[in-house]
mmCIF file of C-alpha atoms and ligand atoms in Angstrom:
data_model
loop_
_atom_site.group_PDB
_atom_site.id
_atom_site.type_symbol
_atom_site.label_atom_id
_atom_site.label_comp_id
_atom_site.label_asym_id
_atom_site.label_seq_id
_atom_site.Cartn_x
_atom_site.Cartn_y
_atom_site.Cartn_z
ATOM 1 C CA UNK A 1 -26.307 21.831 -31.797
ATOM 2 C CA UNK A 2 -28.015 23.206 -28.711
ATOM 3 C CA UNK A 3 -26.785 21.133 -25.797
ATOM 4 C CA UNK A 4 -27.885 21.134 -22.163
ATOM 5 C CA UNK A 5 -25.135 20.090 -19.729
ATOM 6 C CA UNK A 6 -25.916 18.907 -16.199
ATOM 7 C CA UNK A 7 -23.084 18.405 -13.708
ATOM 8 C CA UNK A 8 -21.932 18.920 -10.140
ATOM 9 C CA UNK A 9 -20.695 22.504 -10.220
ATOM 10 C CA UNK A 10 -18.337 22.238 -7.268
ATOM 11 C CA UNK A 11 -14.628 21.358 -7.196
ATOM 12 C CA UNK A 12 -14.288 17.815 -8.489
ATOM 13 C CA UNK A 13 -13.260 16.063 -11.655
ATOM 14 C CA UNK A 14 -16.686 15.465 -13.126
ATOM 15 C CA UNK A 15 -17.660 19.144 -12.885
ATOM 16 C CA UNK A 16 -14.321 20.237 -14.323
ATOM 17 C CA UNK A 17 -14.641 17.863 -17.282
ATOM 18 C CA UNK A 18 -18.243 18.924 -17.959
ATOM 19 C CA UNK A 19 -17.317 22.606 -17.822
ATOM 20 C CA UNK A 20 -14.245 22.333 -20.047
ATOM 21 C CA UNK A 21 -16.229 20.216 -22.504
ATOM 22 C CA UNK A 22 -19.016 22.805 -22.670
ATOM 23 C CA UNK A 23 -16.563 25.655 -23.217
ATOM 24 C CA UNK A 24 -14.766 23.780 -25.998
ATOM 25 C CA UNK A 25 -18.062 22.831 -27.666
ATOM 26 C CA UNK A 26 -19.109 26.486 -27.606
ATOM 27 C CA UNK A 27 -15.921 27.366 -29.513
ATOM 28 C CA UNK A 28 -17.053 24.859 -32.110
ATOM 29 C CA UNK A 29 -20.262 26.791 -32.621
ATOM 30 C CA UNK A 30 -22.527 24.707 -30.415
ATOM 31 C CA UNK A 31 -24.856 26.534 -28.029
ATOM 32 C CA UNK A 32 -24.263 25.333 -24.476
ATOM 33 C CA UNK A 33 -26.671 25.572 -21.562
ATOM 34 C CA UNK A 34 -25.293 24.609 -18.147
ATOM 35 C CA UNK A 35 -28.170 23.614 -15.874
ATOM 36 C CA UNK A 36 -26.886 23.264 -12.310
ATOM 37 C CA UNK A 37 -27.536 24.455 -8.749
ATOM 38 C CA UNK A 38 -24.690 26.965 -8.848
ATOM 39 C CA UNK A 39 -22.326 28.306 -11.464
ATOM 40 C CA UNK A 40 -19.619 25.681 -12.176
ATOM 41 C CA UNK A 41 -16.309 26.695 -10.559
ATOM 42 C CA UNK A 42 -14.315 26.781 -13.770
ATOM 43 C CA UNK A 43 -17.073 28.512 -15.728
ATOM 44 C CA UNK A 44 -15.822 32.076 -15.695
ATOM 45 C CA UNK A 45 -16.582 32.696 -19.324
ATOM 46 C CA UNK A 46 -20.269 33.134 -19.991
ATOM 47 C CA UNK A 47 -20.511 34.269 -23.588
ATOM 48 C CA UNK A 48 -22.901 34.489 -26.467
ATOM 49 C CA UNK A 49 -22.895 30.708 -26.804
ATOM 50 C CA UNK A 50 -22.588 29.727 -23.138
ATOM 51 C CA UNK A 51 -25.520 30.080 -20.749
ATOM 52 C CA UNK A 52 -26.019 29.145 -17.146
ATOM 53 C CA UNK A 53 -29.443 28.346 -15.675
ATOM 54 C CA UNK A 54 -29.675 27.882 -11.942
ATOM 55 C CA UNK A 55 -31.752 25.105 -10.436
ATOM 56 C CA UNK A 56 -33.465 26.424 -7.316
ATOM 57 C CA UNK A 57 -34.905 24.110 -4.720
ATOM 58 C CA UNK A 58 -37.444 25.995 -2.628
ATOM 59 C CA UNK A 59 -37.195 25.143 1.063
ATOM 60 C CA UNK A 60 -40.445 23.735 2.419
ATOM 61 C CA UNK A 61 -40.537 22.844 6.120
ATOM 62 C CA UNK A 62 -42.932 20.043 5.170
ATOM 63 C CA UNK A 63 -40.077 18.153 3.506
ATOM 64 C CA UNK A 64 -37.371 16.570 5.607
ATOM 65 C CA UNK A 65 -35.312 16.290 2.382
ATOM 66 C CA UNK A 66 -35.703 18.910 -0.334
ATOM 67 C CA UNK A 67 -36.523 17.213 -3.676
ATOM 68 C CA UNK A 68 -33.571 18.272 -5.875
ATOM 69 C CA UNK A 69 -34.256 15.710 -8.636
ATOM 70 C CA UNK A 70 -37.783 17.045 -8.976
ATOM 71 C CA UNK A 71 -36.557 20.631 -9.230
ATOM 72 C CA UNK A 72 -33.853 19.606 -11.723
ATOM 73 C CA UNK A 73 -36.196 17.628 -13.973
ATOM 74 C CA UNK A 74 -38.719 20.486 -13.992
ATOM 75 C CA UNK A 75 -35.958 22.974 -14.812
ATOM 76 C CA UNK A 76 -34.721 20.721 -17.622
ATOM 77 C CA UNK A 77 -38.213 20.604 -19.123
ATOM 78 C CA UNK A 78 -38.541 24.396 -18.948
ATOM 79 C CA UNK A 79 -35.070 25.076 -20.387
ATOM 80 C CA UNK A 80 -35.422 22.561 -23.225
ATOM 81 C CA UNK A 81 -38.680 24.231 -24.269
ATOM 82 C CA UNK A 82 -37.464 27.816 -23.782
ATOM 83 C CA UNK A 83 -34.136 27.416 -25.623
ATOM 84 C CA UNK A 84 -34.992 24.605 -28.045
ATOM 85 C CA UNK A 85 -32.254 22.459 -26.529
ATOM 86 C CA UNK A 86 -31.755 19.384 -28.723
ATOM 87 C CA UNK A 87 -29.787 17.086 -26.438
ATOM 88 C CA UNK A 88 -29.010 16.636 -22.738
ATOM 89 C CA UNK A 89 -25.533 15.542 -21.658
ATOM 90 C CA UNK A 90 -25.581 14.616 -17.978
ATOM 91 C CA UNK A 91 -22.429 14.004 -15.953
ATOM 92 C CA UNK A 92 -22.677 11.649 -12.997
ATOM 93 C CA UNK A 93 -25.517 9.144 -12.935
ATOM 94 C CA UNK A 94 -26.898 10.140 -9.527
ATOM 95 C CA UNK A 95 -29.258 11.910 -9.666
ATOM 96 C CA UNK A 96 -28.624 13.583 -13.012
ATOM 97 C CA UNK A 97 -29.338 10.678 -15.358
ATOM 98 C CA UNK A 98 -32.430 9.861 -13.333
ATOM 99 C CA UNK A 99 -33.720 13.458 -13.421
ATOM 100 C CA UNK A 100 -32.956 13.702 -17.143
ATOM 101 C CA UNK A 101 -35.001 10.573 -17.836
ATOM 102 C CA UNK A 102 -37.978 12.085 -15.986
ATOM 103 C CA UNK A 103 -37.590 15.288 -18.015
ATOM 104 C CA UNK A 104 -37.393 13.257 -21.211
ATOM 105 C CA UNK A 105 -40.676 11.517 -20.398
ATOM 106 C CA UNK A 106 -42.431 14.775 -19.491
ATOM 107 C CA UNK A 107 -41.272 16.342 -22.753
ATOM 108 C CA UNK A 108 -42.345 13.288 -24.750
ATOM 109 C CA UNK A 109 -45.806 13.797 -23.338
ATOM 110 C CA UNK A 110 -45.770 17.191 -25.049
ATOM 111 C CA UNK A 111 -44.464 15.763 -28.320
ATOM 112 C CA UNK A 112 -40.842 16.833 -27.758
ATOM 113 C CA UNK A 113 -38.201 14.158 -28.170
ATOM 114 C CA UNK A 114 -34.787 14.771 -26.611
ATOM 115 C CA UNK A 115 -31.951 12.248 -26.311
ATOM 116 C CA UNK A 116 -29.854 11.848 -23.156
ATOM 117 C CA UNK A 117 -26.122 11.172 -23.101
ATOM 118 C CA UNK A 118 -24.916 10.020 -19.671
ATOM 119 C CA UNK A 119 -21.251 10.160 -18.696
ATOM 120 C CA UNK A 120 -20.191 7.955 -15.792
ATOM 121 C CA UNK A 121 -17.370 9.428 -13.728
ATOM 122 C CA UNK A 122 -16.523 6.936 -11.038
ATOM 123 C CA UNK A 123 -17.967 7.410 -7.617
ATOM 124 C CA UNK A 124 -21.464 7.352 -9.158
ATOM 125 C CA UNK A 125 -20.658 3.721 -9.992
ATOM 126 C CA UNK A 126 -17.926 2.408 -7.730
ATOM 127 C CA UNK A 127 -18.744 4.007 -4.388
ATOM 128 C CA UNK A 128 -22.225 5.508 -4.250
ATOM 129 C CA UNK A 129 -24.122 4.061 -7.182
ATOM 130 C CA UNK A 130 -23.577 0.426 -6.385
ATOM 131 C CA UNK A 131 -25.026 0.855 -2.894
ATOM 132 C CA UNK A 132 -28.272 -1.143 -2.629
ATOM 133 C CA UNK A 133 -30.157 2.114 -1.877
ATOM 134 C CA UNK A 134 -29.357 3.506 -5.310
ATOM 135 C CA UNK A 135 -28.600 0.486 -7.478
ATOM 136 C CA UNK A 136 -32.052 0.008 -9.086
ATOM 137 C CA UNK A 137 -32.294 3.715 -9.979
ATOM 138 C CA UNK A 138 -28.747 3.837 -11.342
ATOM 139 C CA UNK A 139 -29.241 0.659 -13.410
ATOM 140 C CA UNK A 140 -32.514 2.023 -14.790
ATOM 141 C CA UNK A 141 -31.022 5.436 -15.638
ATOM 142 C CA UNK A 142 -28.028 3.922 -17.432
ATOM 143 C CA UNK A 143 -30.190 1.536 -19.415
ATOM 144 C CA UNK A 144 -32.637 4.282 -20.393
ATOM 145 C CA UNK A 145 -29.956 6.743 -21.567
ATOM 146 C CA UNK A 146 -29.642 7.059 -25.349
ATOM 147 C CA UNK A 147 -25.865 6.860 -25.040
ATOM 148 C CA UNK A 148 -23.602 6.078 -22.126
ATOM 149 C CA UNK A 149 -19.943 6.953 -21.852
ATOM 150 C CA UNK A 150 -17.384 6.144 -19.195
ATOM 151 C CA UNK A 151 -14.130 8.000 -18.585
ATOM 152 C CA UNK A 152 -11.946 4.874 -18.629
ATOM 153 C CA UNK A 153 -11.975 1.234 -19.675
ATOM 154 C CA UNK A 154 -11.616 0.318 -16.010
ATOM 155 C CA UNK A 155 -14.801 2.207 -15.104
ATOM 156 C CA UNK A 156 -16.635 0.563 -18.000
ATOM 157 C CA UNK A 157 -15.658 -2.876 -16.705
ATOM 158 C CA UNK A 158 -16.692 -1.900 -13.143
ATOM 159 C CA UNK A 159 -20.065 -0.735 -14.445
ATOM 160 C CA UNK A 160 -20.667 -3.964 -16.360
ATOM 161 C CA UNK A 161 -19.631 -6.002 -13.300
ATOM 162 C CA UNK A 162 -21.717 -4.104 -10.756
ATOM 163 C CA UNK A 163 -24.915 -3.446 -12.725
ATOM 164 C CA UNK A 164 -27.151 -5.322 -15.120
ATOM 165 C CA UNK A 165 -26.388 -3.135 -18.139
ATOM 166 C CA UNK A 166 -28.197 -3.624 -21.450
ATOM 167 C CA UNK A 167 -26.805 -0.490 -23.063
ATOM 168 C CA UNK A 168 -23.562 -0.021 -24.983
ATOM 169 C CA UNK A 169 -20.901 1.913 -23.048
ATOM 170 C CA UNK A 170 -18.408 3.988 -25.046
ATOM 171 C CA UNK A 171 -15.116 4.842 -23.359
ATOM 172 C CA UNK A 172 -14.345 8.533 -23.817
ATOM 173 C CA UNK A 173 -11.345 9.447 -21.670
ATOM 174 C CA UNK A 174 -11.080 12.707 -19.792
ATOM 175 C CA UNK A 175 -9.017 15.415 -21.412
ATOM 176 C CA UNK A 176 -7.080 18.617 -20.867
ATOM 177 C CA UNK A 177 -6.447 21.675 -22.979
ATOM 178 C CA UNK A 178 -2.714 21.252 -23.380
ATOM 179 C CA UNK A 179 -2.257 24.902 -24.387
ATOM 180 C CA UNK A 180 -3.335 26.033 -20.937
ATOM 181 C CA UNK A 181 -0.391 24.156 -19.426
ATOM 182 C CA UNK A 182 2.392 25.500 -21.589
ATOM 183 C CA UNK A 183 3.753 28.005 -19.015
ATOM 184 C CA UNK A 184 7.543 28.134 -18.970
ATOM 185 C CA UNK A 185 9.109 26.890 -15.746
ATOM 186 C CA UNK A 186 10.930 30.209 -15.367
ATOM 187 C CA UNK A 187 7.610 32.061 -15.055
ATOM 188 C CA UNK A 188 6.712 30.134 -11.922
ATOM 189 C CA UNK A 189 6.916 31.580 -8.444
ATOM 190 C CA UNK A 190 9.020 28.639 -7.302
ATOM 191 C CA UNK A 191 11.401 30.745 -5.244
ATOM 192 C CA UNK A 192 8.496 31.827 -3.022
ATOM 193 C CA UNK A 193 7.648 28.249 -2.152
ATOM 194 C CA UNK A 194 10.927 26.432 -1.600
ATOM 195 C CA UNK A 195 14.688 26.680 -1.507
ATOM 196 C CA UNK A 196 16.379 25.873 -4.842
ATOM 197 C CA UNK A 197 17.699 22.559 -3.482
ATOM 198 C CA UNK A 198 14.278 21.427 -2.217
ATOM 199 C CA UNK A 199 12.006 19.200 -4.305
ATOM 200 C CA UNK A 200 8.361 20.259 -4.407
ATOM 201 C CA UNK A 201 5.793 17.485 -4.049
ATOM 202 C CA UNK A 202 2.121 18.222 -4.645
ATOM 203 C CA UNK A 203 -1.175 16.534 -3.875
ATOM 204 C CA UNK A 204 -4.521 17.846 -5.138
ATOM 205 C CA UNK A 205 -7.878 16.304 -4.242
ATOM 206 C CA UNK A 206 -11.123 16.694 -2.370
ATOM 207 C CA UNK A 207 -9.533 15.097 0.723
ATOM 208 C CA UNK A 208 -12.060 12.272 0.904
ATOM 209 C CA UNK A 209 -11.075 8.959 2.575
ATOM 210 C CA UNK A 210 -10.757 7.318 -0.864
ATOM 211 C CA UNK A 211 -7.729 9.571 -1.547
ATOM 212 C CA UNK A 212 -5.791 8.114 1.440
ATOM 213 C CA UNK A 213 -4.609 11.514 2.595
ATOM 214 C CA UNK A 214 -2.808 9.949 5.572
ATOM 215 C CA UNK A 215 -0.558 8.112 3.094
ATOM 216 C CA UNK A 216 0.226 11.350 1.263
ATOM 217 C CA UNK A 217 1.591 12.689 4.549
ATOM 218 C CA UNK A 218 3.351 9.408 5.452
ATOM 219 C CA UNK A 219 5.019 9.150 2.048
ATOM 220 C CA UNK A 220 6.137 12.766 2.152
ATOM 221 C CA UNK A 221 7.486 12.388 5.680
ATOM 222 C CA UNK A 222 9.680 9.480 4.578
ATOM 223 C CA UNK A 223 10.849 11.326 1.467
ATOM 224 C CA UNK A 224 11.851 14.453 3.377
ATOM 225 C CA UNK A 225 13.934 12.314 5.732
ATOM 226 C CA UNK A 226 16.145 11.488 2.742
ATOM 227 C CA UNK A 227 16.099 14.584 0.540
ATOM 228 C CA UNK A 228 15.158 18.246 1.134
ATOM 229 C CA UNK A 229 11.516 18.601 0.145
ATOM 230 C CA UNK A 230 8.278 20.557 0.568
ATOM 231 C CA UNK A 231 4.691 19.299 0.290
ATOM 232 C CA UNK A 232 1.876 21.334 -1.275
ATOM 233 C CA UNK A 233 -1.556 20.117 -0.169
ATOM 234 C CA UNK A 234 -4.245 21.569 -2.420
ATOM 235 C CA UNK A 235 -7.975 21.092 -1.830
ATOM 236 C CA UNK A 236 -10.269 20.619 1.095
ATOM 237 C CA UNK A 237 -12.481 17.917 2.511
ATOM 238 C CA UNK A 238 -13.185 15.633 5.437
ATOM 239 C CA UNK A 239 -9.604 14.361 5.886
ATOM 240 C CA UNK A 240 -7.886 17.741 5.969
ATOM 241 C CA UNK A 241 -7.939 18.171 9.748
ATOM 242 C CA UNK A 242 -6.517 14.674 10.215
ATOM 243 C CA UNK A 243 -3.719 15.521 7.761
ATOM 244 C CA UNK A 244 -2.957 18.802 9.516
ATOM 245 C CA UNK A 245 -2.806 16.968 12.857
ATOM 246 C CA UNK A 246 -0.452 14.335 11.424
ATOM 247 C CA UNK A 247 1.824 17.018 10.003
ATOM 248 C CA UNK A 248 1.947 18.782 13.381
ATOM 249 C CA UNK A 249 2.628 15.550 15.258
ATOM 250 C CA UNK A 250 5.429 14.657 12.847
ATOM 251 C CA UNK A 251 6.948 18.088 13.409
ATOM 252 C CA UNK A 252 7.040 18.916 9.700
ATOM 253 C CA UNK A 253 4.712 21.958 9.730
ATOM 254 C CA UNK A 254 7.427 24.121 8.171
ATOM 255 C CA UNK A 255 7.611 21.768 5.186
ATOM 256 C CA UNK A 256 3.900 21.396 4.381
ATOM 257 C CA UNK A 257 1.596 24.066 2.979
ATOM 258 C CA UNK A 258 -2.186 23.588 2.994
ATOM 259 C CA UNK A 259 -3.637 25.791 0.265
ATOM 260 C CA UNK A 260 -7.308 24.828 0.613
ATOM 261 C CA UNK A 261 -9.464 24.949 -2.520
ATOM 262 C CA UNK A 262 -7.719 26.724 -5.344
ATOM 263 C CA UNK A 263 -8.567 27.988 -8.794
ATOM 264 C CA UNK A 264 -4.855 28.361 -9.552
ATOM 265 C CA UNK A 265 -3.951 24.722 -9.984
ATOM 266 C CA UNK A 266 -1.784 25.442 -13.024
ATOM 267 C CA UNK A 267 0.277 27.988 -11.071
ATOM 268 C CA UNK A 268 0.931 25.453 -8.293
ATOM 269 C CA UNK A 269 1.709 22.641 -10.711
ATOM 270 C CA UNK A 270 4.191 24.704 -12.670
ATOM 271 C CA UNK A 271 6.627 24.694 -9.734
ATOM 272 C CA UNK A 272 5.937 21.069 -8.678
ATOM 273 C CA UNK A 273 8.477 18.277 -9.171
ATOM 274 C CA UNK A 274 6.224 15.331 -8.324
ATOM 275 C CA UNK A 275 2.511 14.619 -7.955
ATOM 276 C CA UNK A 276 1.383 12.096 -5.332
ATOM 277 C CA UNK A 277 -1.867 10.157 -5.752
ATOM 278 C CA UNK A 278 -2.151 7.143 -3.403
ATOM 279 C CA UNK A 279 -5.942 6.713 -3.989
ATOM 280 C CA UNK A 280 -7.669 3.417 -3.305
ATOM 281 C CA UNK A 281 -10.219 4.102 -6.072
ATOM 282 C CA UNK A 282 -9.948 6.398 -9.060
ATOM 283 C CA UNK A 283 -11.879 5.912 -12.270
ATOM 284 C CA UNK A 284 -9.451 8.124 -14.160
ATOM 285 C CA UNK A 285 -7.439 10.565 -12.049
ATOM 286 C CA UNK A 286 -7.961 13.881 -13.780
ATOM 287 C CA UNK A 287 -5.719 15.587 -11.221
ATOM 288 C CA UNK A 288 -2.852 13.298 -12.278
ATOM 289 C CA UNK A 289 -3.431 14.190 -15.923
ATOM 290 C CA UNK A 290 -3.427 17.903 -15.089
ATOM 291 C CA UNK A 291 -0.124 17.392 -13.299
ATOM 292 C CA UNK A 292 1.360 15.525 -16.263
ATOM 293 C CA UNK A 293 0.223 18.272 -18.620
ATOM 294 C CA UNK A 294 2.283 20.672 -16.492
ATOM 295 C CA UNK A 295 5.288 18.382 -16.864
ATOM 296 C CA UNK A 296 4.961 16.892 -13.373
ATOM 297 C CA UNK A 297 5.665 13.150 -13.029
ATOM 298 C CA UNK A 298 3.141 11.128 -11.036
ATOM 299 C CA UNK A 299 3.717 8.589 -8.272
ATOM 300 C CA UNK A 300 0.397 6.860 -7.740
ATOM 301 C CA UNK A 301 -1.375 3.620 -7.049
ATOM 302 C CA UNK A 302 -2.595 1.402 -9.866
ATOM 303 C CA UNK A 303 -6.216 1.716 -8.676
ATOM 304 C CA UNK A 304 -9.032 1.775 -11.243
ATOM 305 C CA UNK A 305 -8.212 3.750 -14.360
ATOM 306 C CA UNK A 306 -5.053 5.479 -13.119
ATOM 307 C CA UNK A 307 -2.822 3.120 -15.073
ATOM 308 C CA UNK A 308 -4.634 4.204 -18.267
ATOM 309 C CA UNK A 309 -3.380 7.739 -17.566
ATOM 310 C CA UNK A 310 -0.061 7.400 -15.703
ATOM 311 C CA UNK A 311 2.185 5.229 -17.863
ATOM 312 C CA UNK A 312 4.441 3.195 -15.546
ATOM 313 C CA UNK A 313 8.099 4.037 -16.109
ATOM 314 C CA UNK A 314 7.222 6.818 -18.532
ATOM 315 C CA UNK A 315 5.113 9.587 -16.964
ATOM 316 C CA UNK A 316 5.602 8.246 -13.449
ATOM 317 C CA UNK A 317 5.478 5.057 -11.409
ATOM 318 C CA UNK A 318 2.646 2.883 -10.089
ATOM 319 C CA UNK A 319 2.351 0.903 -6.842
ATOM 320 C CA UNK A 320 -0.223 -1.342 -5.271
ATOM 321 C CA UNK A 321 -2.807 0.333 -3.052
ATOM 322 C CA UNK A 322 -1.396 0.894 0.440
ATOM 323 C CA UNK A 323 2.234 0.104 -0.457
ATOM 324 C CA UNK A 324 3.641 3.244 1.137
ATOM 325 C CA UNK A 325 7.257 2.100 1.040
ATOM 326 C CA UNK A 326 7.072 1.331 -2.666
ATOM 327 C CA UNK A 327 5.656 4.789 -3.345
ATOM 328 C CA UNK A 328 8.442 6.339 -1.241
ATOM 329 C CA UNK A 329 11.071 4.402 -3.200
ATOM 330 C CA UNK A 330 9.439 5.320 -6.495
ATOM 331 C CA UNK A 331 9.345 8.993 -5.552
ATOM 332 C CA UNK A 332 12.989 8.966 -4.487
ATOM 333 C CA UNK A 333 14.063 7.162 -7.646
ATOM 334 C CA UNK A 334 12.573 10.027 -9.669
ATOM 335 C CA UNK A 335 13.552 12.912 -7.417
ATOM 336 C CA UNK A 336 17.100 12.021 -6.404
ATOM 337 C CA UNK A 337 18.728 12.322 -9.800
ATOM 338 C CA UNK A 338 18.421 15.590 -11.741
ATOM 339 C CA UNK A 339 18.645 13.848 -15.112
ATOM 340 C CA UNK A 340 16.051 11.207 -14.236
ATOM 341 C CA UNK A 341 13.683 13.915 -13.008
ATOM 342 C CA UNK A 342 14.173 15.959 -16.162
ATOM 343 C CA UNK A 343 13.414 12.907 -18.315
ATOM 344 C CA UNK A 344 10.239 12.085 -16.386
ATOM 345 C CA UNK A 345 9.083 15.686 -16.679
ATOM 346 C CA UNK A 346 9.392 15.659 -20.457
ATOM 347 C CA UNK A 347 7.736 12.235 -20.669
ATOM 348 C CA UNK A 348 4.850 13.306 -18.430
ATOM 349 C CA UNK A 349 4.131 16.280 -20.624
ATOM 350 C CA UNK A 350 4.323 14.140 -23.782
ATOM 351 C CA UNK A 351 2.011 11.462 -22.371
ATOM 352 C CA UNK A 352 -0.539 14.143 -21.432
ATOM 353 C CA UNK A 353 -0.706 15.221 -25.072
ATOM 354 C CA UNK A 354 -2.473 11.933 -25.843
ATOM 355 C CA UNK A 355 -5.435 13.354 -23.916
ATOM 356 C CA UNK A 356 -5.596 16.709 -25.630
ATOM 357 C CA UNK A 357 -9.057 18.198 -25.715
ATOM 358 C CA UNK A 358 -9.434 18.401 -29.503
ATOM 359 C CA UNK A 359 -9.472 14.710 -30.337
ATOM 360 C CA UNK A 360 -11.565 13.801 -27.294
ATOM 361 C CA UNK A 361 -14.253 16.420 -27.846
ATOM 362 C CA UNK A 362 -14.677 15.044 -31.362
ATOM 363 C CA UNK A 363 -15.602 11.701 -29.812
ATOM 364 C CA UNK A 364 -18.421 13.375 -27.863
ATOM 365 C CA UNK A 365 -19.582 15.216 -30.981
ATOM 366 C CA UNK A 366 -19.749 11.895 -32.847
ATOM 367 C CA UNK A 367 -21.889 10.435 -30.055
ATOM 368 C CA UNK A 368 -24.190 13.482 -30.116
ATOM 369 C CA UNK A 369 -24.646 13.042 -33.884
ATOM 370 C CA UNK A 370 -25.366 9.356 -33.388
ATOM 371 C CA UNK A 371 -28.154 9.908 -30.854
ATOM 372 C CA UNK A 372 -29.606 12.743 -32.918
ATOM 373 C CA UNK A 373 -29.475 10.506 -36.016
ATOM 374 C CA UNK A 374 -27.642 13.087 -38.081
HETATM 375 O O1 LIG B 1 -12.319 12.116 -7.279
HETATM 376 C C1 LIG B 1 -13.311 12.526 -6.736
HETATM 377 O O2 LIG B 1 -13.563 12.281 -5.593
HETATM 378 C C2 LIG B 1 -14.282 13.420 -7.494
HETATM 379 C C3 LIG B 1 -14.962 12.639 -8.571
HETATM 380 C C4 LIG B 1 -16.032 13.452 -9.241
HETATM 381 O O3 LIG B 1 -17.107 12.921 -9.397
HETATM 382 O O4 LIG B 1 -15.817 14.583 -9.646
HETATM 383 O O5 LIG B 1 -13.970 12.225 -9.485
HETATM 384 C C5 LIG B 1 -14.301 11.152 -10.335
HETATM 385 O O6 LIG B 1 -14.437 11.699 -11.646
HETATM 386 C C6 LIG B 1 -13.228 12.288 -12.166
HETATM 387 C C7 LIG B 1 -13.549 12.873 -13.533
HETATM 388 O O7 LIG B 1 -13.991 11.914 -14.430
HETATM 389 C C8 LIG B 1 -12.123 11.232 -12.228
HETATM 390 O O8 LIG B 1 -10.945 11.810 -12.725
HETATM 391 C C9 LIG B 1 -11.877 10.665 -10.825
HETATM 392 O O9 LIG B 1 -10.940 9.618 -10.925
HETATM 393 C C10 LIG B 1 -13.179 10.117 -10.245
HETATM 394 N N1 LIG B 1 -12.977 9.771 -8.846
HETATM 395 C C11 LIG B 1 -13.063 8.505 -8.408
HETATM 396 O O10 LIG B 1 -13.306 7.557 -9.132
HETATM 397 C C12 LIG B 1 -12.823 8.314 -6.956
#
């Protein structure tokens, strides 16, 4: 199949999932065309079956807001015609599903029929999409898609609750390529990061308020009062400065490293003992799954779809949103005892295998075949 993929190319779960999906599909002999405003961050492998087409939005002083959806839908029309793309898979409803629908209508006018598969990722539904400003457009785009998928059962239920949906929604969970996370612990540069007796705790996100970055710091501060520990803060976003200020005020600067955005997540996870995710909303929690795949147990909230990924008492432990003390106790119960930690590490890695890329990509292929009627 020739498949056009539209996503947010920056750091963020939806872009990562779209990119990894495209790369895996290309290995299965599909021709993949990424159509985005910049090259997706994890797309370092343009090959004979993987193409990238940039969407340019010319700056006109006349416009207060530059019309990205218009540029995207025009680019989709051009690329579908130029490369005989058979199907569009758009990640994130806003504005991708909307732009894809416009492209579909323009192409229909020229006698070209192209189905749209829309994957809902979370914030396009729970935070942004349900805002009254966007709700009619999001509802319309979901209902007009030829297939709709959501990355968790929880997100599906949120979508049905928040919007008037007439379409079927298939749950296709996010995935990881387990082989990429098989690095032996001995290969890690652990000694450069912490003393042997210190536990390494890691948080990775886009540092948005929904991630409750202040709680990451609070939880770590309480943990390090009881056991020797270091905190690795990976990512960047609006709450980073606040977190850095908190760390300084708590006097724990020597125990916290801020990495900023990183393309070496696997290298950081391979020396981590625990992953912290105190989010107040999370449709899936791809970062938690990536941690588990590296054999890192997860202490998280039970928000949204996290509990579909982090199995309580197996790959990690779950707490209610905002229950800092419970998350501290959970973390300590895993970290204090060497044997308990070792058990959680093995379990985390085993649980992650349930989300291996091969079985999940097949689900998308089946949906593509369905909408193409083949
Ligand atoms: O988590 C974010 O803020 C980024 C966001 C995105 O759109 O990339 O992540 C959402 O999609 C990911 C991939 O499906 C999920 O793993 C995240 O849980 C989800 N984030 C939220 O629901 C807040």
